[in-house]
Amino acid sequence: MTEQNPLLSQNGGSTPQIPEDLAIEIRKLAHDLSNALEIIVQTSYLLSTTEMKEPASDWLRMLDGGVQKALDLNGALRNYIKTHSPS
């Protein structure tokens, strides 16, 4: 006998679904993460408007790279949640 995966949707099992109660909690956490990232993004932007000497300007470039990676990961997380949770 084959066991049914409870995380699979009712549409033939082709798209794994996050159970609704977990999806709600994950959405809340993703929202809070977005808010925290917004502070980092804005701070990074404001720092970029100032003149910095070395090595601070190198650190700002490193920060900018990390900010972009975090935004990309957060976007991927939010997209996954949207795609794999009930409406």
PDB file of C-alpha atoms in Angstrom:
ATOM      1  CA  MET A   1       0.000   0.000   0.000  1.00  0.00           C
ATOM      2  CA  THR A   2       1.096   3.501  -0.661  1.00  0.00           C
ATOM      3  CA  GLU A   3       0.660   6.192   1.947  1.00  0.00           C
ATOM      4  CA  GLN A   4      -0.939   9.508   0.989  1.00  0.00           C
ATOM      5  CA  ASN A   5       1.208  12.541   1.805  1.00  0.00           C
ATOM      6  CA  PRO A   6      -0.968  14.934   3.859  1.00  0.00           C
ATOM      7  CA  LEU A   7       0.920  17.902   2.402  1.00  0.00           C
ATOM      8  CA  LEU A   8      -0.236  17.163  -1.131  1.00  0.00           C
ATOM      9  CA  SER A   9      -3.085  19.173  -2.551  1.00  0.00           C
ATOM     10  CA  GLN A  10      -6.413  17.799  -3.619  1.00  0.00           C
ATOM     11  CA  ASN A  11      -5.662  18.541  -7.290  1.00  0.00           C
ATOM     12  CA  GLY A  12      -4.194  15.137  -8.017  1.00  0.00           C
ATOM     13  CA  GLY A  13      -1.212  15.540  -5.714  1.00  0.00           C
ATOM     14  CA  SER A  14       0.895  17.475  -8.193  1.00  0.00           C
ATOM     15  CA  THR A  15       1.498  20.549  -6.013  1.00  0.00           C
ATOM     16  CA  PRO A  16       2.510  20.072  -2.377  1.00  0.00           C
ATOM     17  CA  GLN A  17       0.438  22.290  -0.108  1.00  0.00           C
ATOM     18  CA  ILE A  18       1.299  23.756   3.274  1.00  0.00           C
ATOM     19  CA  PRO A  19      -1.520  23.032   5.754  1.00  0.00           C
ATOM     20  CA  GLU A  20      -3.598  26.171   6.319  1.00  0.00           C
ATOM     21  CA  ASP A  21      -2.754  26.626  10.014  1.00  0.00           C
ATOM     22  CA  LEU A  22       0.975  26.400   9.252  1.00  0.00           C
ATOM     23  CA  ALA A  23       0.623  28.649   6.201  1.00  0.00           C
ATOM     24  CA  ILE A  24      -0.963  31.373   8.344  1.00  0.00           C
ATOM     25  CA  GLU A  25       1.908  31.259  10.841  1.00  0.00           C
ATOM     26  CA  ILE A  26       4.550  31.159   8.103  1.00  0.00           C
ATOM     27  CA  ARG A  27       2.909  34.163   6.385  1.00  0.00           C
ATOM     28  CA  LYS A  28       3.080  36.106   9.668  1.00  0.00           C
ATOM     29  CA  LEU A  29       6.772  35.267  10.060  1.00  0.00           C
ATOM     30  CA  ALA A  30       7.500  36.194   6.432  1.00  0.00           C
ATOM     31  CA  HIS A  31       5.702  39.502   6.950  1.00  0.00           C
ATOM     32  CA  ASP A  32       7.769  40.239  10.070  1.00  0.00           C
ATOM     33  CA  LEU A  33      10.932  39.306   8.169  1.00  0.00           C
ATOM     34  CA  SER A  34       9.954  41.720   5.390  1.00  0.00           C
ATOM     35  CA  ASN A  35       9.493  44.502   7.927  1.00  0.00           C
ATOM     36  CA  ALA A  36      12.911  43.832   9.457  1.00  0.00           C
ATOM     37  CA  LEU A  37      14.528  43.720   6.023  1.00  0.00           C
ATOM     38  CA  GLU A  38      12.921  47.043   5.130  1.00  0.00           C
ATOM     39  CA  ILE A  39      14.817  48.690   8.002  1.00  0.00           C
ATOM     40  CA  ILE A  40      18.073  47.205   6.731  1.00  0.00           C
ATOM     41  CA  VAL A  41      17.334  48.224   3.130  1.00  0.00           C
ATOM     42  CA  GLN A  42      16.524  51.805   4.095  1.00  0.00           C
ATOM     43  CA  THR A  43      19.574  52.087   6.347  1.00  0.00           C
ATOM     44  CA  SER A  44      21.791  50.738   3.585  1.00  0.00           C
ATOM     45  CA  TYR A  45      20.318  53.251   1.148  1.00  0.00           C
ATOM     46  CA  LEU A  46      20.813  56.167   3.543  1.00  0.00           C
ATOM     47  CA  LEU A  47      24.407  55.118   4.192  1.00  0.00           C
ATOM     48  CA  SER A  48      25.015  55.017   0.442  1.00  0.00           C
ATOM     49  CA  THR A  49      24.084  58.704   0.202  1.00  0.00           C
ATOM     50  CA  THR A  50      26.990  59.698   2.444  1.00  0.00           C
ATOM     51  CA  GLU A  51      30.651  59.985   1.566  1.00  0.00           C
ATOM     52  CA  MET A  52      32.654  57.231   3.165  1.00  0.00           C
ATOM     53  CA  LYS A  53      36.338  56.612   3.330  1.00  0.00           C
ATOM     54  CA  GLU A  54      37.975  53.224   2.950  1.00  0.00           C
ATOM     55  CA  PRO A  55      37.394  50.683   4.438  1.00  0.00           C
ATOM     56  CA  ALA A  56      33.851  51.851   5.287  1.00  0.00           C
ATOM     57  CA  SER A  57      32.897  52.106   1.614  1.00  0.00           C
ATOM     58  CA  ASP A  58      34.011  48.478   1.135  1.00  0.00           C
ATOM     59  CA  TRP A  59      31.845  47.444   4.063  1.00  0.00           C
ATOM     60  CA  LEU A  60      28.905  49.298   2.533  1.00  0.00           C
ATOM     61  CA  ARG A  61      29.369  47.367  -0.726  1.00  0.00           C
ATOM     62  CA  MET A  62      29.416  44.132   1.285  1.00  0.00           C
ATOM     63  CA  LEU A  63      26.254  45.233   3.090  1.00  0.00           C
ATOM     64  CA  ASP A  64      24.567  46.052  -0.218  1.00  0.00           C
ATOM     65  CA  GLY A  65      25.394  42.581  -1.539  1.00  0.00           C
ATOM     66  CA  GLY A  66      23.978  40.954   1.579  1.00  0.00           C
ATOM     67  CA  VAL A  67      20.876  43.128   1.422  1.00  0.00           C
ATOM     68  CA  GLN A  68      20.230  42.067  -2.170  1.00  0.00           C
ATOM     69  CA  LYS A  69      20.675  38.378  -1.309  1.00  0.00           C
ATOM     70  CA  ALA A  70      18.318  38.719   1.662  1.00  0.00           C
ATOM     71  CA  LEU A  71      15.701  40.452  -0.493  1.00  0.00           C
ATOM     72  CA  ASP A  72      15.976  37.740  -3.148  1.00  0.00           C
ATOM     73  CA  LEU A  73      15.617  34.985  -0.546  1.00  0.00           C
ATOM     74  CA  ASN A  74      12.675  36.737   1.092  1.00  0.00           C
ATOM     75  CA  GLY A  75      10.983  37.104  -2.296  1.00  0.00           C
ATOM     76  CA  ALA A  76      11.527  33.413  -3.026  1.00  0.00           C
ATOM     77  CA  LEU A  77      10.127  32.481   0.394  1.00  0.00           C
ATOM     78  CA  ARG A  78       7.021  34.638  -0.090  1.00  0.00           C
ATOM     79  CA  ASN A  79       6.498  33.208  -3.572  1.00  0.00           C
ATOM     80  CA  TYR A  80       6.815  29.639  -2.267  1.00  0.00           C
ATOM     81  CA  ILE A  81       4.309  30.343   0.495  1.00  0.00           C
ATOM     82  CA  LYS A  82       1.868  31.889  -1.981  1.00  0.00           C
ATOM     83  CA  THR A  83       2.209  28.993  -4.418  1.00  0.00           C
ATOM     84  CA  HIS A  84       2.003  26.213  -1.808  1.00  0.00           C
ATOM     85  CA  SER A  85      -0.686  27.395   0.580  1.00  0.00           C
ATOM     86  CA  PRO A  86      -4.444  27.569   0.413  1.00  0.00           C
ATOM     87  CA  SER A  87      -5.873  30.885  -0.742  1.00  0.00           C
TER      88      SER A  87
END
